[in-house]
């Protein structure tokens, strides 16, 4: 009798364990999967999400929806994602500063991205262009460098927000040319580009998609791009490496992460789906047409890259002596 009872209990325990394993293996078994985007609709991350969303929904078998939580340089949305239930149903689609910059920039960030977010993978790089207002009496980077050095403090550069990679790159360019340029922060890339067109600022560093449509107007010029090779559609624009300023202009990038503590199996499931989608020729073509470059790599590689890149930005912020109260 006791033996039969013990056997039944053992069998019941095995059934529970099997059920638990099956439930875990079934991820994702409900919807939606919420993707927190810590910037306004229409920003680069939103554009990337809209391209990838239908394909990721198909691969994962559940609907992905954007959840816009803006403000404080992306910190509000990133913090929301970091504090979410680590079950794979809340993810973060963030930019460079959300992962490796803001923790050194903001005094009271509220979390550590390197510890409280679990990397899934980089989605795209955004090669950065140096755009200038055409009213500046220069046509090449060398002329711009000489003009800025000869007119310290006369050039303003716009940014999509304090502490973003375009903001820090603007400071690095100013430092490289000894121009003492003045940074002016806007609420996103759209207002920043409009300020460039209106000559409120004379330089803006940003991705291909945000300003190149204005090049035919003659109101702005592209002086350089921070890419390994020249952009196909702008073959006359030299790379920052050709110009010897590769360290001054750094690409922005966009990546996916989950809350810290999310099971490895869940991360691997999402990572596998992301890699399959990014390998599709039509997806890569759509992204490239908008200035986004797909960079292959898995979750482990991305996590290692974060650990290497973070100290670089920490050093830049210390050199620039930038600190933001929050």
PDB file of C-alpha atoms in Angstrom:
ATOM      1  CA  UNK A   1       0.000   0.000   0.000  1.00  0.00           C
ATOM      2  CA  UNK A   2       2.688   2.449   1.038  1.00  0.00           C
ATOM      3  CA  UNK A   3       4.741   1.373  -1.972  1.00  0.00           C
ATOM      4  CA  UNK A   4       1.836   2.016  -4.373  1.00  0.00           C
ATOM      5  CA  UNK A   5       1.270   5.455  -2.833  1.00  0.00           C
ATOM      6  CA  UNK A   6       4.946   6.330  -3.178  1.00  0.00           C
ATOM      7  CA  UNK A   7       4.900   5.248  -6.818  1.00  0.00           C
ATOM      8  CA  UNK A   8       1.797   7.355  -7.483  1.00  0.00           C
ATOM      9  CA  UNK A   9       3.383  10.405  -5.809  1.00  0.00           C
ATOM     10  CA  UNK A  10       6.588   9.948  -7.764  1.00  0.00           C
ATOM     11  CA  UNK A  11       4.617   9.653 -10.970  1.00  0.00           C
ATOM     12  CA  UNK A  12       2.646  12.772 -10.107  1.00  0.00           C
ATOM     13  CA  UNK A  13       5.874  14.645  -9.465  1.00  0.00           C
ATOM     14  CA  UNK A  14       7.254  13.582 -12.808  1.00  0.00           C
ATOM     15  CA  UNK A  15       4.060  14.736 -14.490  1.00  0.00           C
ATOM     16  CA  UNK A  16       4.344  18.167 -12.847  1.00  0.00           C
ATOM     17  CA  UNK A  17       7.978  18.459 -13.875  1.00  0.00           C
ATOM     18  CA  UNK A  18       7.135  17.475 -17.428  1.00  0.00           C
ATOM     19  CA  UNK A  19       4.271  19.949 -17.506  1.00  0.00           C
ATOM     20  CA  UNK A  20       6.549  22.705 -16.242  1.00  0.00           C
ATOM     21  CA  UNK A  21       9.192  21.892 -18.832  1.00  0.00           C
ATOM     22  CA  UNK A  22       6.571  21.848 -21.569  1.00  0.00           C
ATOM     23  CA  UNK A  23       5.222  25.216 -20.473  1.00  0.00           C
ATOM     24  CA  UNK A  24       8.691  26.733 -20.543  1.00  0.00           C
ATOM     25  CA  UNK A  25       9.479  25.189 -23.918  1.00  0.00           C
ATOM     26  CA  UNK A  26       6.248  26.583 -25.332  1.00  0.00           C
ATOM     27  CA  UNK A  27       7.407  30.220 -25.217  1.00  0.00           C
ATOM     28  CA  UNK A  28       5.845  32.238 -26.595  1.00  0.00           C
ATOM     29  CA  UNK A  29       2.428  30.738 -25.923  1.00  0.00           C
ATOM     30  CA  UNK A  30       0.453  33.951 -25.501  1.00  0.00           C
ATOM     31  CA  UNK A  31       0.308  37.421 -26.937  1.00  0.00           C
ATOM     32  CA  UNK A  32       1.158  40.150 -27.264  1.00  0.00           C
ATOM     33  CA  UNK A  33       4.925  40.385 -26.867  1.00  0.00           C
ATOM     34  CA  UNK A  34       5.373  44.003 -25.877  1.00  0.00           C
ATOM     35  CA  UNK A  35       8.415  45.792 -27.313  1.00  0.00           C
ATOM     36  CA  UNK A  36       9.209  48.959 -25.373  1.00  0.00           C
ATOM     37  CA  UNK A  37      10.563  51.705 -27.621  1.00  0.00           C
ATOM     38  CA  UNK A  38      11.873  54.539 -25.432  1.00  0.00           C
ATOM     39  CA  UNK A  39      11.514  57.214 -28.125  1.00  0.00           C
ATOM     40  CA  UNK A  40       8.667  58.837 -30.006  1.00  0.00           C
ATOM     41  CA  UNK A  41       6.904  57.186 -32.949  1.00  0.00           C
ATOM     42  CA  UNK A  42       8.710  57.936 -36.191  1.00  0.00           C
ATOM     43  CA  UNK A  43      12.190  57.833 -34.669  1.00  0.00           C
ATOM     44  CA  UNK A  44      14.799  55.445 -36.070  1.00  0.00           C
ATOM     45  CA  UNK A  45      14.001  52.632 -33.639  1.00  0.00           C
ATOM     46  CA  UNK A  46      10.336  52.821 -34.542  1.00  0.00           C
ATOM     47  CA  UNK A  47      11.168  52.623 -38.259  1.00  0.00           C
ATOM     48  CA  UNK A  48      13.301  49.520 -37.670  1.00  0.00           C
ATOM     49  CA  UNK A  49      10.550  47.919 -35.578  1.00  0.00           C
ATOM     50  CA  UNK A  50       7.910  48.497 -38.245  1.00  0.00           C
ATOM     51  CA  UNK A  51      10.067  46.709 -40.814  1.00  0.00           C
ATOM     52  CA  UNK A  52      10.869  43.759 -38.568  1.00  0.00           C
ATOM     53  CA  UNK A  53       7.551  43.432 -36.704  1.00  0.00           C
ATOM     54  CA  UNK A  54       5.540  41.395 -39.239  1.00  0.00           C
ATOM     55  CA  UNK A  55       8.410  39.000 -39.874  1.00  0.00           C
ATOM     56  CA  UNK A  56       9.174  38.497 -36.171  1.00  0.00           C
ATOM     57  CA  UNK A  57       5.485  37.964 -35.494  1.00  0.00           C
ATOM     58  CA  UNK A  58       5.493  35.245 -38.131  1.00  0.00           C
ATOM     59  CA  UNK A  59       8.644  33.586 -36.764  1.00  0.00           C
ATOM     60  CA  UNK A  60       7.555  33.647 -33.113  1.00  0.00           C
ATOM     61  CA  UNK A  61       3.928  32.836 -33.808  1.00  0.00           C
ATOM     62  CA  UNK A  62       2.687  35.654 -31.566  1.00  0.00           C
ATOM     63  CA  UNK A  63       1.991  39.327 -32.202  1.00  0.00           C
ATOM     64  CA  UNK A  64       4.649  41.893 -31.305  1.00  0.00           C
ATOM     65  CA  UNK A  65       3.361  45.369 -30.442  1.00  0.00           C
ATOM     66  CA  UNK A  66       5.246  48.624 -29.881  1.00  0.00           C
ATOM     67  CA  UNK A  67       4.932  50.268 -26.475  1.00  0.00           C
ATOM     68  CA  UNK A  68       6.229  53.852 -26.650  1.00  0.00           C
ATOM     69  CA  UNK A  69       7.551  55.127 -23.335  1.00  0.00           C
ATOM     70  CA  UNK A  70       9.460  58.307 -24.046  1.00  0.00           C
ATOM     71  CA  UNK A  71      11.422  60.834 -22.044  1.00  0.00           C
ATOM     72  CA  UNK A  72      14.662  61.419 -20.165  1.00  0.00           C
ATOM     73  CA  UNK A  73      16.934  60.358 -23.017  1.00  0.00           C
ATOM     74  CA  UNK A  74      15.194  57.008 -23.315  1.00  0.00           C
ATOM     75  CA  UNK A  75      15.654  56.247 -19.624  1.00  0.00           C
ATOM     76  CA  UNK A  76      11.953  56.041 -18.783  1.00  0.00           C
ATOM     77  CA  UNK A  77      11.309  53.295 -21.314  1.00  0.00           C
ATOM     78  CA  UNK A  78      14.549  51.442 -20.579  1.00  0.00           C
ATOM     79  CA  UNK A  79      13.824  51.468 -16.844  1.00  0.00           C
ATOM     80  CA  UNK A  80      10.292  50.230 -17.485  1.00  0.00           C
ATOM     81  CA  UNK A  81      11.650  47.305 -19.497  1.00  0.00           C
ATOM     82  CA  UNK A  82      14.377  46.514 -16.966  1.00  0.00           C
ATOM     83  CA  UNK A  83      11.777  46.282 -14.182  1.00  0.00           C
ATOM     84  CA  UNK A  84       9.281  44.224 -16.177  1.00  0.00           C
ATOM     85  CA  UNK A  85       8.497  40.600 -15.448  1.00  0.00           C
ATOM     86  CA  UNK A  86      11.408  38.569 -16.873  1.00  0.00           C
ATOM     87  CA  UNK A  87       9.183  36.207 -18.842  1.00  0.00           C
ATOM     88  CA  UNK A  88       9.953  37.265 -22.401  1.00  0.00           C
ATOM     89  CA  UNK A  89       6.707  39.153 -22.919  1.00  0.00           C
ATOM     90  CA  UNK A  90       8.340  42.564 -22.443  1.00  0.00           C
ATOM     91  CA  UNK A  91      11.399  43.419 -24.513  1.00  0.00           C
ATOM     92  CA  UNK A  92      13.360  46.629 -25.069  1.00  0.00           C
ATOM     93  CA  UNK A  93      14.316  48.036 -28.457  1.00  0.00           C
ATOM     94  CA  UNK A  94      16.897  50.601 -27.458  1.00  0.00           C
ATOM     95  CA  UNK A  95      19.739  52.648 -28.909  1.00  0.00           C
ATOM     96  CA  UNK A  96      23.419  52.869 -28.034  1.00  0.00           C
ATOM     97  CA  UNK A  97      22.901  55.334 -25.193  1.00  0.00           C
ATOM     98  CA  UNK A  98      20.337  53.078 -23.486  1.00  0.00           C
ATOM     99  CA  UNK A  99      22.912  50.306 -23.146  1.00  0.00           C
ATOM    100  CA  UNK A 100      26.384  51.832 -22.788  1.00  0.00           C
ATOM    101  CA  UNK A 101      26.143  55.608 -22.270  1.00  0.00           C
ATOM    102  CA  UNK A 102      23.380  56.785 -19.965  1.00  0.00           C
ATOM    103  CA  UNK A 103      24.661  54.982 -16.880  1.00  0.00           C
ATOM    104  CA  UNK A 104      27.704  57.280 -16.960  1.00  0.00           C
ATOM    105  CA  UNK A 105      25.793  60.371 -18.005  1.00  0.00           C
ATOM    106  CA  UNK A 106      22.851  60.507 -15.617  1.00  0.00           C
ATOM    107  CA  UNK A 107      23.354  60.870 -11.912  1.00  0.00           C
ATOM    108  CA  UNK A 108      20.228  58.951 -10.908  1.00  0.00           C
ATOM    109  CA  UNK A 109      19.525  56.478 -13.686  1.00  0.00           C
ATOM    110  CA  UNK A 110      17.803  53.987 -11.387  1.00  0.00           C
ATOM    111  CA  UNK A 111      19.284  50.843 -12.930  1.00  0.00           C
ATOM    112  CA  UNK A 112      22.451  49.479 -14.498  1.00  0.00           C
ATOM    113  CA  UNK A 113      21.862  48.481 -18.143  1.00  0.00           C
ATOM    114  CA  UNK A 114      24.842  46.120 -18.143  1.00  0.00           C
ATOM    115  CA  UNK A 115      23.369  44.210 -15.207  1.00  0.00           C
ATOM    116  CA  UNK A 116      19.622  44.776 -15.330  1.00  0.00           C
ATOM    117  CA  UNK A 117      19.078  44.116 -19.037  1.00  0.00           C
ATOM    118  CA  UNK A 118      19.773  40.814 -20.756  1.00  0.00           C
ATOM    119  CA  UNK A 119      21.147  41.349 -24.297  1.00  0.00           C
ATOM    120  CA  UNK A 120      19.392  39.573 -27.147  1.00  0.00           C
ATOM    121  CA  UNK A 121      21.185  41.061 -30.112  1.00  0.00           C
ATOM    122  CA  UNK A 122      22.038  44.063 -32.199  1.00  0.00           C
ATOM    123  CA  UNK A 123      19.574  44.725 -35.000  1.00  0.00           C
ATOM    124  CA  UNK A 124      21.232  47.438 -37.073  1.00  0.00           C
ATOM    125  CA  UNK A 125      24.053  49.938 -37.180  1.00  0.00           C
ATOM    126  CA  UNK A 126      23.281  53.486 -38.276  1.00  0.00           C
ATOM    127  CA  UNK A 127      26.326  54.990 -40.017  1.00  0.00           C
ATOM    128  CA  UNK A 128      26.513  58.646 -39.024  1.00  0.00           C
ATOM    129  CA  UNK A 129      26.861  61.459 -41.543  1.00  0.00           C
ATOM    130  CA  UNK A 130      28.277  64.900 -40.809  1.00  0.00           C
ATOM    131  CA  UNK A 131      25.721  67.255 -42.348  1.00  0.00           C
ATOM    132  CA  UNK A 132      26.276  71.004 -42.546  1.00  0.00           C
ATOM    133  CA  UNK A 133      24.129  73.927 -43.580  1.00  0.00           C
ATOM    134  CA  UNK A 134      25.161  75.030 -47.066  1.00  0.00           C
ATOM    135  CA  UNK A 135      25.381  78.685 -45.965  1.00  0.00           C
ATOM    136  CA  UNK A 136      28.699  77.837 -44.342  1.00  0.00           C
ATOM    137  CA  UNK A 137      31.418  78.891 -46.814  1.00  0.00           C
ATOM    138  CA  UNK A 138      32.888  75.383 -47.022  1.00  0.00           C
ATOM    139  CA  UNK A 139      32.428  72.377 -49.278  1.00  0.00           C
ATOM    140  CA  UNK A 140      34.778  69.755 -47.821  1.00  0.00           C
ATOM    141  CA  UNK A 141      35.625  68.487 -44.370  1.00  0.00           C
ATOM    142  CA  UNK A 142      39.111  70.031 -44.599  1.00  0.00           C
ATOM    143  CA  UNK A 143      37.570  73.435 -45.326  1.00  0.00           C
ATOM    144  CA  UNK A 144      35.076  72.941 -42.506  1.00  0.00           C
ATOM    145  CA  UNK A 145      37.876  72.020 -40.090  1.00  0.00           C
ATOM    146  CA  UNK A 146      39.864  75.128 -41.011  1.00  0.00           C
ATOM    147  CA  UNK A 147      36.812  77.385 -40.830  1.00  0.00           C
ATOM    148  CA  UNK A 148      35.768  76.062 -37.424  1.00  0.00           C
ATOM    149  CA  UNK A 149      39.271  76.483 -36.030  1.00  0.00           C
ATOM    150  CA  UNK A 150      39.431  80.046 -37.361  1.00  0.00           C
ATOM    151  CA  UNK A 151      35.985  80.937 -35.940  1.00  0.00           C
ATOM    152  CA  UNK A 152      35.829  79.319 -32.490  1.00  0.00           C
ATOM    153  CA  UNK A 153      32.351  79.414 -30.979  1.00  0.00           C
ATOM    154  CA  UNK A 154      30.713  80.510 -34.245  1.00  0.00           C
ATOM    155  CA  UNK A 155      29.273  77.117 -35.178  1.00  0.00           C
ATOM    156  CA  UNK A 156      26.321  75.474 -33.460  1.00  0.00           C
ATOM    157  CA  UNK A 157      25.648  71.764 -33.781  1.00  0.00           C
ATOM    158  CA  UNK A 158      22.255  70.204 -33.216  1.00  0.00           C
ATOM    159  CA  UNK A 159      21.516  66.968 -31.435  1.00  0.00           C
ATOM    160  CA  UNK A 160      18.405  64.789 -30.946  1.00  0.00           C
ATOM    161  CA  UNK A 161      18.945  64.970 -27.184  1.00  0.00           C
ATOM    162  CA  UNK A 162      21.568  65.395 -24.501  1.00  0.00           C
ATOM    163  CA  UNK A 163      23.920  62.451 -24.191  1.00  0.00           C
ATOM    164  CA  UNK A 164      22.900  60.748 -27.437  1.00  0.00           C
ATOM    165  CA  UNK A 165      25.633  59.471 -29.745  1.00  0.00           C
ATOM    166  CA  UNK A 166      25.091  62.434 -32.145  1.00  0.00           C
ATOM    167  CA  UNK A 167      25.513  64.789 -29.177  1.00  0.00           C
ATOM    168  CA  UNK A 168      28.731  63.135 -28.024  1.00  0.00           C
ATOM    169  CA  UNK A 169      30.002  62.846 -31.602  1.00  0.00           C
ATOM    170  CA  UNK A 170      29.340  66.561 -32.064  1.00  0.00           C
ATOM    171  CA  UNK A 171      31.458  67.308 -29.020  1.00  0.00           C
ATOM    172  CA  UNK A 172      34.220  65.002 -30.313  1.00  0.00           C
ATOM    173  CA  UNK A 173      34.256  66.723 -33.724  1.00  0.00           C
ATOM    174  CA  UNK A 174      34.376  70.133 -32.042  1.00  0.00           C
ATOM    175  CA  UNK A 175      37.258  68.943 -29.917  1.00  0.00           C
ATOM    176  CA  UNK A 176      39.061  67.489 -32.958  1.00  0.00           C
ATOM    177  CA  UNK A 177      38.882  70.751 -34.930  1.00  0.00           C
ATOM    178  CA  UNK A 178      39.364  73.025 -31.883  1.00  0.00           C
ATOM    179  CA  UNK A 179      36.180  74.799 -32.891  1.00  0.00           C
ATOM    180  CA  UNK A 180      34.532  75.346 -29.486  1.00  0.00           C
ATOM    181  CA  UNK A 181      31.208  74.591 -31.132  1.00  0.00           C
ATOM    182  CA  UNK A 182      28.003  75.044 -29.165  1.00  0.00           C
ATOM    183  CA  UNK A 183      25.696  72.038 -28.831  1.00  0.00           C
ATOM    184  CA  UNK A 184      21.939  72.646 -28.959  1.00  0.00           C
ATOM    185  CA  UNK A 185      19.678  69.780 -27.925  1.00  0.00           C
ATOM    186  CA  UNK A 186      16.324  69.143 -29.582  1.00  0.00           C
ATOM    187  CA  UNK A 187      13.544  66.694 -28.812  1.00  0.00           C
ATOM    188  CA  UNK A 188      14.403  64.160 -31.470  1.00  0.00           C
ATOM    189  CA  UNK A 189      16.087  64.087 -34.851  1.00  0.00           C
ATOM    190  CA  UNK A 190      13.201  65.714 -36.734  1.00  0.00           C
ATOM    191  CA  UNK A 191      13.410  69.081 -34.957  1.00  0.00           C
ATOM    192  CA  UNK A 192      17.208  68.897 -35.100  1.00  0.00           C
ATOM    193  CA  UNK A 193      17.220  68.489 -38.881  1.00  0.00           C
ATOM    194  CA  UNK A 194      14.702  71.318 -39.256  1.00  0.00           C
ATOM    195  CA  UNK A 195      17.047  73.507 -37.218  1.00  0.00           C
ATOM    196  CA  UNK A 196      19.863  72.591 -39.601  1.00  0.00           C
ATOM    197  CA  UNK A 197      17.729  73.484 -42.617  1.00  0.00           C
ATOM    198  CA  UNK A 198      16.847  76.816 -41.006  1.00  0.00           C
ATOM    199  CA  UNK A 199      20.503  77.514 -40.125  1.00  0.00           C
ATOM    200  CA  UNK A 200      19.745  77.640 -36.401  1.00  0.00           C
ATOM    201  CA  UNK A 201      22.542  75.083 -36.224  1.00  0.00           C
ATOM    202  CA  UNK A 202      25.284  74.684 -38.807  1.00  0.00           C
ATOM    203  CA  UNK A 203      26.170  71.033 -38.202  1.00  0.00           C
ATOM    204  CA  UNK A 204      24.133  67.929 -37.445  1.00  0.00           C
ATOM    205  CA  UNK A 205      25.393  64.369 -37.122  1.00  0.00           C
ATOM    206  CA  UNK A 206      22.840  61.706 -37.930  1.00  0.00           C
ATOM    207  CA  UNK A 207      21.814  58.751 -40.046  1.00  0.00           C
ATOM    208  CA  UNK A 208      21.271  58.576 -43.785  1.00  0.00           C
ATOM    209  CA  UNK A 209      17.500  58.511 -43.607  1.00  0.00           C
ATOM    210  CA  UNK A 210      16.939  61.655 -41.575  1.00  0.00           C
ATOM    211  CA  UNK A 211      18.468  64.270 -43.864  1.00  0.00           C
ATOM    212  CA  UNK A 212      19.621  62.926 -47.220  1.00  0.00           C
ATOM    213  CA  UNK A 213      16.260  63.676 -48.844  1.00  0.00           C
ATOM    214  CA  UNK A 214      17.107  67.363 -48.324  1.00  0.00           C
ATOM    215  CA  UNK A 215      20.459  67.171 -50.131  1.00  0.00           C
ATOM    216  CA  UNK A 216      18.905  67.887 -53.559  1.00  0.00           C
ATOM    217  CA  UNK A 217      17.513  71.179 -52.203  1.00  0.00           C
ATOM    218  CA  UNK A 218      21.042  72.510 -51.856  1.00  0.00           C
ATOM    219  CA  UNK A 219      20.336  73.653 -48.311  1.00  0.00           C
ATOM    220  CA  UNK A 220      22.611  71.108 -46.675  1.00  0.00           C
ATOM    221  CA  UNK A 221      25.760  69.173 -47.545  1.00  0.00           C
ATOM    222  CA  UNK A 222      27.156  65.838 -46.381  1.00  0.00           C
ATOM    223  CA  UNK A 223      30.853  66.018 -45.523  1.00  0.00           C
ATOM    224  CA  UNK A 224      31.627  62.529 -44.209  1.00  0.00           C
ATOM    225  CA  UNK A 225      30.153  59.200 -43.132  1.00  0.00           C
ATOM    226  CA  UNK A 226      31.303  56.900 -40.350  1.00  0.00           C
ATOM    227  CA  UNK A 227      31.177  53.665 -42.330  1.00  0.00           C
ATOM    228  CA  UNK A 228      33.692  51.062 -43.403  1.00  0.00           C
ATOM    229  CA  UNK A 229      33.125  52.080 -47.005  1.00  0.00           C
ATOM    230  CA  UNK A 230      31.417  54.902 -48.851  1.00  0.00           C
ATOM    231  CA  UNK A 231      27.651  54.786 -49.136  1.00  0.00           C
ATOM    232  CA  UNK A 232      26.491  53.493 -52.514  1.00  0.00           C
ATOM    233  CA  UNK A 233      23.999  56.339 -53.029  1.00  0.00           C
ATOM    234  CA  UNK A 234      26.518  59.014 -51.975  1.00  0.00           C
ATOM    235  CA  UNK A 235      29.808  57.845 -53.483  1.00  0.00           C
ATOM    236  CA  UNK A 236      31.408  61.299 -53.321  1.00  0.00           C
ATOM    237  CA  UNK A 237      31.099  61.504 -49.524  1.00  0.00           C
ATOM    238  CA  UNK A 238      34.335  60.230 -47.915  1.00  0.00           C
ATOM    239  CA  UNK A 239      34.402  58.043 -44.832  1.00  0.00           C
ATOM    240  CA  UNK A 240      35.613  59.401 -41.519  1.00  0.00           C
ATOM    241  CA  UNK A 241      38.428  56.864 -41.673  1.00  0.00           C
ATOM    242  CA  UNK A 242      39.624  58.351 -44.961  1.00  0.00           C
ATOM    243  CA  UNK A 243      39.600  61.771 -43.308  1.00  0.00           C
ATOM    244  CA  UNK A 244      41.435  60.607 -40.194  1.00  0.00           C
ATOM    245  CA  UNK A 245      38.547  61.276 -37.787  1.00  0.00           C
ATOM    246  CA  UNK A 246      37.216  57.751 -37.303  1.00  0.00           C
ATOM    247  CA  UNK A 247      37.334  58.138 -33.522  1.00  0.00           C
ATOM    248  CA  UNK A 248      35.367  61.392 -33.565  1.00  0.00           C
ATOM    249  CA  UNK A 249      32.159  60.193 -35.217  1.00  0.00           C
ATOM    250  CA  UNK A 250      30.642  56.990 -33.902  1.00  0.00           C
ATOM    251  CA  UNK A 251      27.713  55.030 -35.301  1.00  0.00           C
ATOM    252  CA  UNK A 252      24.502  54.773 -33.410  1.00  0.00           C
ATOM    253  CA  UNK A 253      22.948  51.308 -33.254  1.00  0.00           C
ATOM    254  CA  UNK A 254      19.695  49.690 -32.205  1.00  0.00           C
ATOM    255  CA  UNK A 255      19.344  46.437 -30.321  1.00  0.00           C
ATOM    256  CA  UNK A 256      16.933  44.163 -28.479  1.00  0.00           C
ATOM    257  CA  UNK A 257      17.186  43.184 -24.827  1.00  0.00           C
ATOM    258  CA  UNK A 258      15.049  41.522 -22.176  1.00  0.00           C
ATOM    259  CA  UNK A 259      14.751  42.233 -18.459  1.00  0.00           C
ATOM    260  CA  UNK A 260      17.576  40.775 -16.395  1.00  0.00           C
ATOM    261  CA  UNK A 261      16.672  37.315 -15.156  1.00  0.00           C
ATOM    262  CA  UNK A 262      14.859  36.308 -18.322  1.00  0.00           C
ATOM    263  CA  UNK A 263      15.528  32.576 -18.915  1.00  0.00           C
ATOM    264  CA  UNK A 264      18.282  31.767 -21.394  1.00  0.00           C
ATOM    265  CA  UNK A 265      15.858  29.605 -23.346  1.00  0.00           C
ATOM    266  CA  UNK A 266      13.584  32.583 -23.945  1.00  0.00           C
ATOM    267  CA  UNK A 267      16.454  34.808 -25.054  1.00  0.00           C
ATOM    268  CA  UNK A 268      17.670  32.103 -27.412  1.00  0.00           C
ATOM    269  CA  UNK A 269      14.197  31.741 -28.932  1.00  0.00           C
ATOM    270  CA  UNK A 270      13.945  35.462 -29.669  1.00  0.00           C
ATOM    271  CA  UNK A 271      17.569  35.619 -30.828  1.00  0.00           C
ATOM    272  CA  UNK A 272      17.005  32.774 -33.285  1.00  0.00           C
ATOM    273  CA  UNK A 273      13.919  34.490 -34.709  1.00  0.00           C
ATOM    274  CA  UNK A 274      15.791  37.802 -35.044  1.00  0.00           C
ATOM    275  CA  UNK A 275      18.676  36.165 -36.887  1.00  0.00           C
ATOM    276  CA  UNK A 276      16.322  34.448 -39.340  1.00  0.00           C
ATOM    277  CA  UNK A 277      14.510  37.708 -40.070  1.00  0.00           C
ATOM    278  CA  UNK A 278      17.690  39.749 -40.488  1.00  0.00           C
ATOM    279  CA  UNK A 279      19.013  37.143 -42.922  1.00  0.00           C
ATOM    280  CA  UNK A 280      16.140  37.791 -45.340  1.00  0.00           C
ATOM    281  CA  UNK A 281      17.328  39.655 -48.430  1.00  0.00           C
ATOM    282  CA  UNK A 282      14.213  41.798 -48.726  1.00  0.00           C
ATOM    283  CA  UNK A 283      14.422  42.866 -45.085  1.00  0.00           C
ATOM    284  CA  UNK A 284      18.096  43.809 -45.420  1.00  0.00           C
ATOM    285  CA  UNK A 285      17.322  45.730 -48.611  1.00  0.00           C
ATOM    286  CA  UNK A 286      14.524  47.733 -46.968  1.00  0.00           C
ATOM    287  CA  UNK A 287      16.752  48.593 -44.037  1.00  0.00           C
ATOM    288  CA  UNK A 288      19.717  49.591 -46.203  1.00  0.00           C
ATOM    289  CA  UNK A 289      17.555  51.870 -48.333  1.00  0.00           C
ATOM    290  CA  UNK A 290      16.817  53.805 -45.136  1.00  0.00           C
ATOM    291  CA  UNK A 291      20.455  53.884 -44.017  1.00  0.00           C
ATOM    292  CA  UNK A 292      20.383  50.928 -41.606  1.00  0.00           C
ATOM    293  CA  UNK A 293      23.133  48.319 -41.927  1.00  0.00           C
ATOM    294  CA  UNK A 294      22.505  44.798 -40.630  1.00  0.00           C
ATOM    295  CA  UNK A 295      25.393  43.501 -38.527  1.00  0.00           C
ATOM    296  CA  UNK A 296      25.330  39.715 -37.980  1.00  0.00           C
ATOM    297  CA  UNK A 297      25.864  38.419 -34.459  1.00  0.00           C
ATOM    298  CA  UNK A 298      24.156  36.486 -31.700  1.00  0.00           C
ATOM    299  CA  UNK A 299      23.225  37.301 -28.113  1.00  0.00           C
ATOM    300  CA  UNK A 300      26.573  36.175 -26.706  1.00  0.00           C
ATOM    301  CA  UNK A 301      28.556  38.266 -29.171  1.00  0.00           C
ATOM    302  CA  UNK A 302      26.402  41.306 -28.493  1.00  0.00           C
ATOM    303  CA  UNK A 303      26.852  40.975 -24.728  1.00  0.00           C
ATOM    304  CA  UNK A 304      30.640  40.868 -25.200  1.00  0.00           C
ATOM    305  CA  UNK A 305      30.518  43.951 -27.446  1.00  0.00           C
ATOM    306  CA  UNK A 306      28.638  45.898 -24.769  1.00  0.00           C
ATOM    307  CA  UNK A 307      31.325  45.171 -22.199  1.00  0.00           C
ATOM    308  CA  UNK A 308      33.970  46.516 -24.602  1.00  0.00           C
ATOM    309  CA  UNK A 309      32.072  49.597 -25.795  1.00  0.00           C
ATOM    310  CA  UNK A 310      30.886  50.877 -22.411  1.00  0.00           C
ATOM    311  CA  UNK A 311      34.374  51.938 -21.168  1.00  0.00           C
ATOM    312  CA  UNK A 312      34.916  53.928 -24.384  1.00  0.00           C
ATOM    313  CA  UNK A 313      31.838  56.057 -23.747  1.00  0.00           C
ATOM    314  CA  UNK A 314      32.657  56.401 -20.063  1.00  0.00           C
ATOM    315  CA  UNK A 315      36.003  57.920 -21.039  1.00  0.00           C
ATOM    316  CA  UNK A 316      34.391  60.276 -23.582  1.00  0.00           C
ATOM    317  CA  UNK A 317      31.863  61.515 -21.019  1.00  0.00           C
ATOM    318  CA  UNK A 318      34.596  62.108 -18.472  1.00  0.00           C
ATOM    319  CA  UNK A 319      36.664  64.053 -21.045  1.00  0.00           C
ATOM    320  CA  UNK A 320      33.657  66.133 -22.054  1.00  0.00           C
ATOM    321  CA  UNK A 321      32.763  66.669 -18.392  1.00  0.00           C
ATOM    322  CA  UNK A 322      29.077  66.040 -19.110  1.00  0.00           C
ATOM    323  CA  UNK A 323      26.667  65.134 -16.337  1.00  0.00           C
ATOM    324  CA  UNK A 324      22.879  65.248 -16.445  1.00  0.00           C
ATOM    325  CA  UNK A 325      20.698  65.488 -13.377  1.00  0.00           C
ATOM    326  CA  UNK A 326      17.587  63.344 -13.419  1.00  0.00           C
TER     327      UNK A 326
END
